[in-house]
Coordinates of C-alpha atoms in Angstrom, one line a residue:
Chain A
M30 CA 0.0 0.0 0.0
N31 CA 1.4 3.5 -1.0
G32 CA 0.6 6.5 1.0
S33 CA -2.0 6.8 4.0
P34 CA -5.0 4.8 3.5
V35 CA -8.2 6.4 1.8
L36 CA -10.4 4.1 4.2
S37 CA -9.3 3.0 7.6
V38 CA -11.7 0.8 9.5
R39 CA -11.0 0.1 13.2
D40 CA -12.9 -2.3 15.5
L41 CA -16.2 -1.3 13.8
A42 CA -19.1 -2.9 15.3
V43 CA -22.8 -2.2 14.0
T44 CA -25.9 -3.2 15.9
L45 CA -29.2 -3.1 14.1
P46 CA -32.7 -3.3 15.7
G47 CA -34.4 -6.5 14.5
R48 CA -37.7 -8.2 15.0
N49 CA -36.5 -10.7 17.5
G50 CA -33.9 -8.3 19.3
P51 CA -30.8 -6.7 18.3
V52 CA -28.8 -7.8 15.3
H53 CA -25.1 -7.8 15.5
A54 CA -24.5 -7.0 11.8
V55 CA -20.7 -6.2 12.1
R56 CA -18.5 -7.2 15.1
G57 CA -15.0 -5.8 15.7
L58 CA -14.1 -5.4 11.9
S59 CA -10.9 -3.5 11.0
F60 CA -9.4 -3.2 7.5
D61 CA -7.5 -0.5 5.4
V62 CA -7.9 0.6 1.7
G63 CA -4.9 2.3 0.2
P64 CA -5.1 5.0 -2.5
G65 CA -6.1 3.5 -5.8
E66 CA -6.4 0.0 -4.4
A67 CA -9.1 -2.4 -5.2
L68 CA -10.4 -4.6 -2.2
A69 CA -13.1 -7.3 -2.8
V70 CA -15.2 -8.0 0.4
V71 CA -16.5 -11.5 0.0
G72 CA -19.2 -13.1 2.1
E73 CA -22.5 -14.6 1.8
S74 CA -26.0 -12.9 2.7
G75 CA -25.9 -11.6 6.2
A76 CA -22.1 -11.4 6.4
G77 CA -22.3 -8.0 7.1
K78 CA -20.8 -6.6 3.8
S79 CA -23.4 -4.0 2.8
V80 CA -23.8 -2.8 6.3
T81 CA -20.2 -2.1 6.6
A82 CA -20.3 -0.1 3.3
R83 CA -23.3 1.9 4.2
T84 CA -22.0 2.6 7.8
V85 CA -18.7 4.1 6.2
L86 CA -20.9 6.3 3.9
G87 CA -22.9 7.4 6.8
M88 CA -26.1 5.6 5.3
A89 CA -26.4 2.8 8.1
P90 CA -30.0 1.8 8.5
F91 CA -32.2 3.7 10.9
G92 CA -31.7 2.8 14.5
A93 CA -28.2 1.2 14.1
R94 CA -26.0 1.4 16.9
I95 CA -22.3 2.0 15.9
S96 CA -19.0 1.8 17.6
G97 CA -15.4 1.9 16.7
S98 CA -13.9 4.1 13.9
A99 CA -14.1 4.6 10.1
T100 CA -12.1 7.4 8.5
V101 CA -12.3 8.4 4.9
G102 CA -9.3 10.4 3.9
G103 CA -8.5 11.0 7.5
Q104 CA -12.1 12.5 8.4
E105 CA -14.0 10.5 11.0
V106 CA -17.4 9.0 9.8
V107 CA -18.7 7.5 13.1
G108 CA -20.6 10.3 14.8
A109 CA -20.0 12.7 12.0
S110 CA -22.7 15.5 11.5
A111 CA -25.2 15.1 8.7
A112 CA -23.5 18.2 7.0
G113 CA -20.3 16.5 7.2
L114 CA -21.5 13.4 5.9
R115 CA -23.0 15.3 2.9
A116 CA -19.7 16.8 2.1
L117 CA -18.1 13.3 2.0
R118 CA -20.7 11.6 -0.1
G119 CA -20.4 12.1 -3.7
R120 CA -17.1 14.1 -3.5
R121 CA -14.8 11.6 -1.6
A122 CA -16.8 8.4 -1.4
T123 CA -19.7 7.1 -3.3
L124 CA -21.8 3.9 -3.5
I125 CA -22.8 2.0 -6.7
P126 CA -25.6 -0.1 -5.4
Q127 CA -26.8 -3.5 -6.6
D128 CA -30.1 -2.6 -8.0
A129 CA -29.8 0.3 -10.4
L130 CA -33.6 0.5 -11.0
A131 CA -34.1 1.3 -7.3
V132 CA -31.7 4.4 -7.5
L133 CA -32.8 5.7 -10.9
S134 CA -36.0 7.8 -10.9
P135 CA -38.6 6.4 -13.4
V136 CA -39.9 9.9 -14.1
H137 CA -36.6 11.6 -15.3
T138 CA -34.3 10.9 -18.2
V139 CA -31.0 9.3 -17.4
G140 CA -29.1 12.3 -18.7
A141 CA -31.0 14.8 -16.3
Q142 CA -30.4 12.4 -13.4
I143 CA -26.6 12.3 -14.0
A144 CA -26.5 16.1 -14.5
A145 CA -28.3 16.5 -11.4
A146 CA -25.8 14.3 -9.5
L147 CA -23.0 16.5 -11.0
R148 CA -24.6 19.6 -9.9
S149 CA -24.9 18.3 -6.3
V150 CA -21.2 17.7 -6.0
R151 CA -19.9 20.9 -7.9
R152 CA -21.1 24.2 -9.1
T153 CA -21.8 23.8 -12.8
G154 CA -24.3 25.3 -15.1
R155 CA -27.3 23.4 -16.4
A156 CA -26.1 23.3 -20.1
Q157 CA -22.5 22.3 -18.9
A158 CA -23.7 19.7 -16.5
R159 CA -26.0 18.3 -19.2
R160 CA -23.0 18.2 -21.8
E161 CA -20.7 16.5 -19.0
A162 CA -23.6 13.9 -18.5
V163 CA -23.6 13.0 -22.2
A164 CA -19.8 12.6 -22.0
A165 CA -20.1 10.5 -18.9
L166 CA -22.5 7.9 -20.6
G167 CA -20.2 7.9 -23.5
R168 CA -17.2 7.1 -21.2
V169 CA -19.1 4.0 -19.6
G170 CA -19.6 2.6 -23.1
I171 CA -23.2 3.4 -23.8
P172 CA -23.6 3.8 -27.6
D173 CA -25.0 6.9 -29.0
P174 CA -24.7 8.9 -25.6
E175 CA -26.8 11.8 -26.9
R176 CA -29.8 10.0 -27.7
A177 CA -29.4 7.7 -24.5
A178 CA -29.2 10.8 -22.3
R179 CA -32.9 11.6 -23.4
R180 CA -34.2 8.2 -22.5
Y181 CA -35.8 6.9 -19.4
P182 CA -34.3 4.2 -17.1
H183 CA -37.0 1.6 -18.2
E184 CA -35.8 1.9 -21.7
F185 CA -32.6 0.7 -20.9
S186 CA -31.5 -3.1 -20.5
G187 CA -30.0 -4.2 -17.0
G188 CA -26.4 -3.8 -18.3
M189 CA -27.0 -0.3 -19.6
R190 CA -28.6 0.8 -16.3
Q191 CA -25.7 -0.4 -14.2
R192 CA -23.5 1.5 -16.6
A193 CA -25.6 4.7 -16.2
V194 CA -25.4 4.2 -12.4
I195 CA -21.7 4.0 -12.5
A196 CA -21.5 7.1 -14.7
M197 CA -23.7 8.9 -12.0
A198 CA -21.6 7.5 -9.0
T199 CA -18.2 8.5 -10.4
A200 CA -19.3 12.0 -11.8
G201 CA -17.8 13.7 -8.9
E202 CA -14.5 11.9 -9.3
P203 CA -14.5 10.5 -5.7
D204 CA -11.3 8.8 -4.1
L205 CA -13.4 5.9 -2.9
V206 CA -16.0 3.9 -4.6
F207 CA -18.0 1.3 -2.9
A208 CA -19.6 -1.2 -5.5
D209 CA -22.3 -3.3 -3.7
E210 CA -22.8 -6.4 -5.8
P211 CA -22.8 -4.3 -8.8
T212 CA -23.3 -7.3 -11.2
T213 CA -25.6 -9.8 -9.4
A214 CA -28.7 -9.3 -11.5
L215 CA -26.6 -9.3 -14.7
D216 CA -25.9 -12.3 -16.9
P217 CA -22.2 -13.4 -17.0
V218 CA -21.2 -11.8 -20.1
T219 CA -22.6 -8.3 -19.0
R220 CA -21.1 -8.7 -15.8
E221 CA -17.5 -9.1 -17.1
H222 CA -18.2 -5.9 -19.1
V223 CA -19.4 -3.9 -16.0
L224 CA -16.6 -5.4 -13.9
D225 CA -14.1 -4.2 -16.7
L226 CA -15.5 -0.8 -16.8
L227 CA -15.1 -0.4 -13.1
Q228 CA -11.4 -1.3 -13.8
E229 CA -11.1 1.2 -16.4
M230 CA -12.9 4.0 -14.1
R231 CA -10.4 3.2 -11.4
E232 CA -7.6 3.6 -13.8
R233 CA -8.8 6.8 -15.3
T234 CA -9.6 8.5 -11.9
G235 CA -7.2 6.7 -9.5
A236 CA -10.1 6.0 -7.2
A237 CA -9.9 3.3 -4.7
L238 CA -12.5 0.5 -5.1
V239 CA -14.3 -1.7 -2.5
L240 CA -16.0 -4.3 -4.4
I241 CA -18.7 -6.3 -2.3
T242 CA -19.6 -9.6 -3.8
H243 CA -20.6 -13.1 -2.9
D244 CA -18.7 -14.4 -5.9
P245 CA -15.0 -14.7 -4.8
A246 CA -13.7 -16.3 -8.1
G247 CA -15.1 -13.5 -10.3
A248 CA -13.9 -10.6 -8.0
G249 CA -10.3 -11.9 -7.4
A250 CA -9.1 -11.4 -10.7
R251 CA -9.9 -7.7 -10.6
T252 CA -8.9 -6.7 -7.0
D253 CA -5.6 -6.4 -5.3
R254 CA -6.8 -7.6 -2.1
M255 CA -9.6 -9.6 -0.5
L256 CA -11.5 -9.6 2.7
V257 CA -13.6 -12.5 3.6
M258 CA -16.3 -11.9 6.1
Y259 CA -18.7 -14.4 8.0
A260 CA -21.4 -13.4 10.3
G261 CA -20.2 -9.9 10.7
R262 CA -16.4 -10.6 11.5
H263 CA -13.3 -10.9 9.7
V264 CA -12.4 -14.4 8.5
E265 CA -9.4 -14.0 6.3
S266 CA -7.7 -11.2 4.2
G267 CA -4.7 -10.7 2.1
P268 CA -3.7 -10.4 -1.6
S269 CA -6.6 -11.8 -3.8
A270 CA -4.5 -14.4 -5.5
E271 CA -3.1 -15.8 -2.5
V272 CA -6.6 -16.0 -0.6
L273 CA -8.0 -17.7 -3.6
G274 CA -4.9 -19.9 -4.3
A275 CA -4.2 -21.0 -0.8
P276 CA -7.1 -20.3 1.6
R277 CA -6.0 -20.6 5.2
A278 CA -9.4 -20.4 7.0
P279 CA -11.8 -23.4 6.7
Y280 CA -14.9 -21.3 5.8
T281 CA -13.0 -19.8 2.7
A282 CA -11.7 -23.3 1.8
G283 CA -15.4 -24.6 2.0
L284 CA -16.8 -21.7 0.0
L285 CA -14.3 -21.9 -2.8
A286 CA -14.6 -25.7 -3.0
S287 CA -18.5 -25.5 -3.4
L288 CA -18.1 -23.3 -6.5
P289 CA -18.9 -25.4 -9.6
E290 CA -16.0 -23.8 -11.5
R291 CA -13.5 -24.8 -8.8
A292 CA -14.8 -28.0 -7.5
P293 CA -11.8 -30.5 -7.1
S294 CA -13.5 -33.3 -9.3
A295 CA -15.6 -32.8 -12.3
T296 CA -18.3 -35.3 -11.5
G297 CA -20.2 -36.4 -8.5
P298 CA -21.7 -34.3 -5.8
L299 CA -20.2 -30.7 -5.1
P300 CA -18.5 -30.2 -1.8
V301 CA -21.0 -28.7 0.5
I302 CA -20.3 -26.7 3.8
P303 CA -22.7 -28.6 6.2
G304 CA -25.3 -26.6 8.1
A305 CA -26.5 -23.0 7.6
P306 CA -25.0 -19.5 8.6
P307 CA -26.0 -18.5 12.2
V308 CA -29.4 -16.8 12.6
P309 CA -29.0 -13.2 12.7
G310 CA -29.1 -11.9 16.3
R311 CA -28.0 -15.1 17.8
P312 CA -24.3 -15.5 16.9
P313 CA -22.5 -18.3 18.8
A314 CA -20.1 -17.3 21.7
G315 CA -17.1 -18.6 20.0
C316 CA -16.1 -18.6 16.6
A317 CA -19.4 -18.1 14.3
F318 CA -18.5 -20.7 11.9
E319 CA -17.8 -23.3 14.6
P320 CA -21.0 -25.3 14.2
R321 CA -20.2 -25.9 10.6
C322 CA -16.5 -26.4 10.9
P323 CA -14.9 -29.9 10.5
L324 CA -11.9 -28.5 12.6
A325 CA -13.9 -27.2 15.3
S326 CA -12.4 -27.9 18.9
D327 CA -12.9 -26.5 22.3
P328 CA -11.4 -22.9 22.0
C329 CA -13.5 -22.3 19.0
R330 CA -16.6 -22.9 21.1
S331 CA -15.8 -20.4 23.6
D332 CA -13.6 -17.5 22.2
P333 CA -14.0 -15.7 18.8
P334 CA -10.9 -15.8 17.0
D335 CA -8.9 -12.5 16.4
P336 CA -7.1 -11.8 13.2
A337 CA -3.4 -13.1 13.4
P338 CA -0.7 -12.8 10.6
V339 CA 0.0 -16.0 8.6
P340 CA 3.6 -17.1 9.0
G341 CA 5.8 -16.5 6.0
A342 CA 3.0 -14.5 4.2
R343 CA 3.2 -10.8 3.8
D344 CA -0.1 -8.8 4.5
R345 CA -2.3 -12.0 5.4
L346 CA -4.4 -12.4 8.1
V347 CA -6.7 -15.2 9.5
S348 CA -9.1 -15.4 12.2
C349 CA -9.1 -19.0 13.2
H350 CA -7.9 -20.9 16.1
R351 CA -7.1 -23.9 14.1
R352 CA -5.3 -22.1 11.2
A353 CA -2.1 -24.2 11.8
D354 CA -4.0 -27.4 11.3
V355 CA -5.8 -26.7 7.8
P356 CA -4.8 -29.5 5.5
E357 CA -3.2 -29.1 1.9
P358 CA -5.3 -28.7 -0.3
P359 CA -7.6 -26.8 2.0
S360 CA -10.7 -28.2 -0.1
A361 CA -10.0 -31.8 1.4
L362 CA -11.8 -30.5 4.5
F363 CA -15.0 -30.7 2.8
A364 CA -14.4 -33.3 0.2
D365 CA -15.8 -36.3 2.3
A366 CA -19.2 -35.1 2.4
A367 CA -21.4 -38.4 2.0
P368 CA -22.3 -38.7 -1.8
G369 CA -26.0 -37.9 -2.6
R370 CA -26.7 -36.5 0.8
E371 CA -27.1 -32.9 1.8
P372 CA -27.1 -31.2 5.2
A373 CA -30.6 -30.7 6.3
G374 CA -30.1 -27.2 7.4
A375 CA -28.8 -25.7 4.1
Chain B
M13 CA -24.9 -35.9 -13.3
P14 CA -26.5 -39.4 -13.5
P15 CA -25.6 -41.4 -16.6
M16 CA -28.1 -41.2 -19.2
P17 CA -30.7 -43.7 -19.5
T18 CA -30.3 -46.2 -22.3
H19 CA -33.5 -46.1 -24.1
P20 CA -34.8 -42.6 -23.4
A21 CA -38.3 -41.7 -24.4
P22 CA -38.7 -38.3 -25.7
L23 CA -40.6 -36.3 -22.9
L24 CA -40.8 -32.9 -24.2
E25 CA -40.3 -31.7 -27.8
A26 CA -40.3 -28.2 -29.1
R27 CA -40.7 -27.8 -32.8
G28 CA -39.8 -24.5 -34.1
I29 CA -41.7 -22.3 -31.4
T30 CA -41.8 -18.6 -31.8
V31 CA -42.9 -16.1 -29.0
R32 CA -43.3 -12.5 -29.8
R33 CA -43.4 -9.9 -26.8
P34 CA -44.1 -6.2 -26.8
G35 CA -41.0 -4.0 -27.0
R36 CA -39.4 -2.1 -24.4
G37 CA -39.8 1.7 -24.6
R38 CA -42.0 4.1 -26.3
R39 CA -43.3 3.2 -29.7
A40 CA -41.1 0.0 -29.6
A41 CA -41.8 -2.6 -32.1
P42 CA -42.7 -6.1 -30.8
V43 CA -39.6 -8.2 -30.4
T44 CA -39.4 -11.9 -31.3
A45 CA -38.0 -13.3 -28.1
V46 CA -38.1 -16.8 -29.3
D47 CA -37.4 -17.3 -33.0
G48 CA -38.2 -21.0 -34.3
C49 CA -36.5 -22.9 -31.6
S50 CA -36.5 -26.8 -31.7
F51 CA -35.3 -29.2 -28.9
T52 CA -36.1 -32.3 -27.2
V53 CA -35.8 -33.4 -23.5
R54 CA -35.8 -37.1 -22.7
A55 CA -36.6 -38.9 -19.4
G56 CA -33.8 -38.8 -17.0
E57 CA -32.0 -36.2 -19.0
T58 CA -31.1 -32.6 -18.4
L59 CA -31.1 -30.2 -21.4
A60 CA -29.4 -26.7 -20.3
L61 CA -30.8 -23.7 -22.2
V62 CA -27.9 -21.2 -21.9
G63 CA -27.6 -17.6 -23.0
A64 CA -27.4 -13.9 -21.9
S65 CA -30.1 -11.7 -20.5
G66 CA -32.6 -11.3 -23.1
S67 CA -31.7 -14.2 -25.4
G68 CA -35.1 -15.8 -24.8
K69 CA -34.5 -18.5 -22.2
S70 CA -37.4 -17.6 -19.9
S71 CA -39.9 -17.1 -22.9
T72 CA -39.1 -20.6 -24.0
A73 CA -39.7 -22.0 -20.6
E74 CA -43.1 -20.0 -20.4
A75 CA -43.9 -21.5 -23.9
V76 CA -43.2 -25.1 -23.2
L77 CA -45.2 -24.8 -20.0
M78 CA -48.2 -23.1 -22.2
L79 CA -48.0 -20.3 -19.7
R80 CA -47.7 -18.3 -22.9
R81 CA -49.0 -19.9 -26.0
P82 CA -46.0 -19.7 -28.8
D83 CA -47.2 -17.6 -31.7
S84 CA -45.9 -20.4 -34.0
G85 CA -44.6 -23.9 -33.8
S86 CA -45.8 -26.7 -31.6
V87 CA -44.9 -28.3 -28.3
L88 CA -45.2 -32.0 -27.6
F89 CA -45.4 -33.6 -24.3
E90 CA -44.9 -37.4 -24.3
G91 CA -45.7 -37.5 -28.0
R92 CA -48.8 -35.6 -27.9
D93 CA -49.1 -32.2 -29.3
I94 CA -50.2 -29.9 -26.4
T95 CA -50.0 -26.5 -28.3
D96 CA -53.9 -26.1 -28.8
L97 CA -55.0 -28.1 -25.6
S98 CA -58.0 -26.5 -23.9
A99 CA -57.5 -25.0 -20.6
E100 CA -59.2 -28.2 -19.1
G101 CA -56.9 -30.5 -20.9
M102 CA -53.9 -28.4 -19.9
R103 CA -54.9 -28.5 -16.3
A104 CA -54.9 -32.4 -16.4
L105 CA -51.5 -32.3 -17.9
R106 CA -49.8 -29.7 -15.6
P107 CA -49.1 -32.0 -12.7
A108 CA -46.6 -33.9 -15.1
M109 CA -44.6 -30.8 -16.1
Q110 CA -43.7 -28.6 -13.2
P111 CA -41.8 -25.2 -12.8
V112 CA -39.3 -24.3 -10.3
F113 CA -38.5 -20.5 -10.2
Q114 CA -35.6 -18.3 -9.7
D115 CA -36.7 -16.3 -6.8
P116 CA -37.1 -18.8 -3.9
F117 CA -38.8 -16.3 -1.5
G118 CA -40.9 -14.7 -4.3
A119 CA -42.5 -18.1 -5.3
L120 CA -43.7 -18.9 -2.0
S121 CA -46.5 -17.0 -0.1
P122 CA -45.2 -15.1 3.0
R123 CA -48.1 -16.3 4.9
M124 CA -48.3 -19.9 4.1
R125 CA -46.4 -22.3 6.4
V126 CA -44.2 -24.6 4.6
R127 CA -46.4 -27.7 5.2
D128 CA -49.4 -26.0 3.7
A129 CA -47.3 -24.5 0.8
I130 CA -46.2 -28.2 0.0
A131 CA -49.8 -29.4 0.4
E132 CA -51.3 -26.8 -1.7
P133 CA -50.7 -28.3 -5.2
I134 CA -52.0 -31.5 -4.3
K135 CA -55.0 -29.8 -3.0
V136 CA -55.7 -27.8 -6.1
H137 CA -55.4 -30.8 -8.2
K138 CA -57.8 -32.6 -6.0
R139 CA -55.5 -35.2 -5.1
W140 CA -55.6 -34.5 -1.4
D141 CA -56.4 -37.6 0.8
P142 CA -56.9 -36.3 4.3
E143 CA -55.7 -39.8 5.6
T144 CA -52.5 -40.0 3.8
G145 CA -51.8 -36.5 2.8
P146 CA -49.9 -35.3 6.1
D147 CA -47.4 -38.1 5.7
E148 CA -46.9 -37.7 1.9
V149 CA -45.9 -33.9 2.8
D150 CA -43.4 -35.1 5.6
S151 CA -42.0 -37.5 3.0
L152 CA -41.6 -34.7 0.6
L153 CA -39.8 -32.7 3.1
G154 CA -37.4 -35.6 3.7
R155 CA -36.8 -36.0 0.0
V156 CA -35.6 -32.4 -0.3
G157 CA -33.5 -32.6 2.8
L158 CA -35.5 -30.5 4.9
A159 CA -36.1 -31.6 8.8
P160 CA -39.9 -32.3 9.6
E161 CA -39.8 -29.5 12.3
L162 CA -39.5 -26.9 9.4
G163 CA -43.0 -27.8 8.1
G164 CA -44.4 -25.2 10.7
A165 CA -42.0 -22.6 9.6
L166 CA -42.8 -19.5 7.5
P167 CA -40.6 -18.6 4.6
S168 CA -39.3 -15.5 6.5
D169 CA -38.0 -18.1 9.0
L170 CA -35.9 -19.8 6.3
S171 CA -32.7 -19.2 4.3
G172 CA -32.8 -18.9 0.5
G173 CA -31.6 -22.4 0.1
Q174 CA -34.3 -23.7 2.4
C175 CA -36.8 -21.7 0.5
Q176 CA -35.8 -23.3 -2.8
R177 CA -36.1 -26.8 -1.4
V178 CA -39.7 -25.9 -0.4
G179 CA -40.0 -24.9 -4.0
I180 CA -38.6 -28.1 -5.3
A181 CA -41.0 -30.1 -2.9
R182 CA -43.9 -28.2 -4.3
A183 CA -42.9 -29.0 -7.7
L184 CA -42.5 -32.8 -6.9
A185 CA -45.7 -33.0 -5.0
L186 CA -47.6 -33.9 -8.0
R187 CA -45.2 -36.5 -9.1
P188 CA -44.1 -34.8 -12.3
R189 CA -42.1 -36.3 -15.2
L190 CA -40.5 -33.1 -16.3
L191 CA -39.3 -30.1 -14.2
V192 CA -38.6 -26.8 -15.9
L193 CA -36.1 -25.1 -13.8
D194 CA -35.5 -21.3 -14.5
E195 CA -32.3 -20.3 -13.0
P196 CA -33.1 -22.3 -9.8
V197 CA -29.9 -21.6 -8.1
S198 CA -28.7 -18.3 -9.2
A199 CA -30.2 -16.3 -6.3
L200 CA -28.6 -18.5 -3.7
D201 CA -25.2 -17.9 -1.9
P202 CA -22.4 -20.2 -3.1
S203 CA -22.2 -22.4 0.0
V204 CA -26.0 -23.3 -0.1
R205 CA -26.2 -23.4 -3.9
A206 CA -24.0 -26.5 -4.1
G207 CA -26.4 -28.4 -1.8
V208 CA -29.2 -27.6 -3.9
V209 CA -27.5 -28.6 -7.2
N210 CA -26.5 -31.9 -5.5
L211 CA -30.3 -32.4 -4.5
L212 CA -31.5 -32.0 -8.1
T213 CA -29.0 -34.4 -9.4
R214 CA -30.0 -36.9 -6.7
L215 CA -33.6 -36.5 -7.6
Q216 CA -33.1 -37.2 -11.2
E217 CA -31.2 -40.3 -10.3
E218 CA -33.8 -41.5 -8.3
Q219 CA -37.0 -40.7 -10.3
G220 CA -35.7 -40.5 -13.9
L221 CA -37.0 -36.9 -14.2
G222 CA -36.4 -34.8 -17.3
Y223 CA -35.1 -31.4 -16.4
L224 CA -35.2 -28.3 -18.9
F225 CA -32.6 -26.4 -16.9
I226 CA -32.1 -22.7 -17.8
S227 CA -29.1 -20.9 -16.8
H228 CA -26.5 -18.3 -17.8
D229 CA -23.6 -20.1 -16.0
F230 CA -21.7 -22.5 -17.8
A231 CA -19.6 -23.6 -14.9
L232 CA -22.9 -25.2 -13.3
V233 CA -24.3 -26.4 -16.6
R234 CA -21.1 -28.3 -17.2
R235 CA -21.8 -30.2 -14.1
I236 CA -25.4 -31.0 -14.3
A237 CA -26.5 -31.0 -17.9
H238 CA -26.1 -33.9 -20.4
R239 CA -26.8 -31.7 -23.2
V240 CA -26.7 -27.9 -23.7
A241 CA -28.5 -25.5 -26.2
V242 CA -27.1 -22.0 -26.5
L243 CA -29.4 -19.2 -27.3
D244 CA -28.8 -15.9 -29.0
A245 CA -31.6 -13.5 -29.8
G246 CA -34.1 -16.1 -29.7
R247 CA -32.4 -18.7 -31.8
I248 CA -30.5 -21.8 -30.9
V249 CA -26.9 -21.2 -32.2
E250 CA -25.2 -24.2 -31.0
E251 CA -26.6 -27.4 -29.5
G252 CA -24.8 -30.7 -28.3
P253 CA -23.6 -32.9 -25.6
T254 CA -22.4 -30.5 -22.9
A255 CA -18.7 -31.8 -22.6
E256 CA -18.4 -31.5 -26.4
V257 CA -19.7 -28.0 -26.5
C258 CA -17.5 -27.0 -23.6
R259 CA -14.4 -28.5 -25.3
D260 CA -14.8 -27.3 -28.6
P261 CA -17.4 -24.4 -28.8
G262 CA -18.3 -23.7 -32.3
H263 CA -20.4 -20.3 -31.9
Y264 CA -18.7 -17.1 -30.5
R265 CA -21.7 -16.5 -28.1
T266 CA -20.8 -19.9 -26.7
R267 CA -17.0 -18.9 -26.4
E268 CA -18.1 -15.7 -24.9
L269 CA -20.3 -17.4 -22.2
L270 CA -17.6 -20.0 -21.5
A271 CA -15.2 -17.2 -21.0
A272 CA -17.2 -15.3 -18.6
S273 CA -17.8 -18.4 -16.5
G274 CA -13.9 -18.6 -16.3
L275 CA -13.9 -22.0 -18.5
L276 CA -12.1 -20.3 -21.4
A277 CA -9.7 -18.0 -19.6
Q278 CA -6.9 -18.1 -22.2
R279 CA -9.2 -16.8 -24.9
A280 CA -10.8 -14.1 -22.9
G281 CA -8.3 -11.5 -23.8
T282 CA -8.1 -12.0 -27.4
A283 CA -12.0 -12.2 -27.8
G284 CA -12.1 -8.8 -26.4
A285 CA -13.0 -6.7 -29.5
A286 CA -15.7 -9.4 -30.7
D287 CA -17.2 -9.3 -27.1
A288 CA -17.3 -5.5 -27.0
A289 CA -19.3 -5.4 -30.2
G290 CA -21.6 -8.0 -28.9
A291 CA -22.1 -6.3 -25.8
A292 CA -22.8 -2.9 -27.6
D293 CA -25.4 -5.0 -29.7
G294 CA -27.0 -6.4 -26.6
A295 CA -27.1 -3.1 -24.8
L296 CA -28.8 -1.3 -27.8
R297 CA -31.6 -4.0 -28.0
G298 CA -33.4 -2.4 -25.1
A299 CA -33.0 1.2 -26.7
R300 CA -34.3 0.4 -30.1

């Protein structure tokens, strides 16, 4: 990492009000993102990925209790005033959401919405903002941007909408862009194009990118580092290629082995992580993955593991009491699932 | 995937089906979503329909289920032309061909308990026997790998993977011979997706079900489909045994989809220009 981080998260905890009592969405999370760096945040539904991003942008869900610290370009976000957060959003940090239709207004043209986004972050005349909006649409690869700017979101395909939202989110040339599952709703070919576009955007503006995803394989090739989360906690982090190539936490190993494109054998049942993620609001006392972990032992049941460096590896942290006992290859941990049977809970 | 049966009987046959839909946007002309597609699904066999968004996969599924009558062409189920079947005739046939949908939550009523949701299709088709019905529901729960206690749960108490298992149990409740699976696992988290994929494979093995499996993920298709048909703009541009198509793709759309699923990494870079042209093409489809 060069220079001081654009984003620095320390011991962040976010508790949300839930139907059956408080939900500990993020628990003691720490990580940094360097200038221009791309970080993939990988985890399944309920891992706390989106809540982390929204908290950093001062958009935590209503009623959230937040502790710890998150600084963007040195400015503290936790406890910041509404005015301070407004000054931050759009200019220094922005969000590309998963559902492009939900953030686009159906009653304004796409061009008008991008122009409005521009005028909200800097003083620009209407005509000038309008011209820049057309240019921004062209930069994100939309053919005939002049005409596209006059169209409404429902006239766009899913991929075009996501491109338009990327144009909108990056209009203010922020230092830090959060992309929250930006490609989940897209088919694989369009997904690749949108991920390439994010890469280009990063190269052009020098912005750092936090790519939130539940698809570790797709994210790995396009990010410098990877953070794996489970039930609101840090599981493992480090250079993306190393985390994907040699996972050091049992959860990461199981997650990777269950992907059809990475499964160790081409036929037979896919390796499956037994059980199901913990119920939100009732995390286990120890390691959250312990009930599903083939290596679980006594300390795992009582104490949540803290991130610890991996011996012999630079910039890698693993939160696992049994990190020294993960076999080679790590996928072997989940390979002996009885053929033809699936866990009842999953 | 289970080995192919030796004397497979044609279960479903589509002959040149065409589906037209209203276009997107103001004054847009109707689009031909499915353009003369022909294919066969045999008992015990999985045919995957693979393609990008808008290539006509879901319209094809709707057409073979007669949820949307094709504008031309015909659909045969077990050798019998069902294209012009009356509503009543279709109702009698529905139990044999059941759909499983993409959105596992959306496919279930939020107020209906799992047990009732699984019993519902049996009751609708007037096959419910109050004596044996509850046991039947319990056995269905077991077959899709759900604990009997979950019978009393509401969809909001379940994970996505559990909901999709309920969706599969509902489809199985009427003892179908064909399942039309429209992206059944793409909304699931990877670690639960693998479990549902294994379940589908096992059910096919046990019951000789035919699957029409709609997906855009070649990594998954390669594992579970015996044959694959690649759709582009409503047309089948390539069809064949999955292993062969993956090894030696003939059409650039197939190569593009394989590359996007990480199965053709070495060619992904060189195919860049063609891909970009294809994308611009696809993107414009909405605007035209």
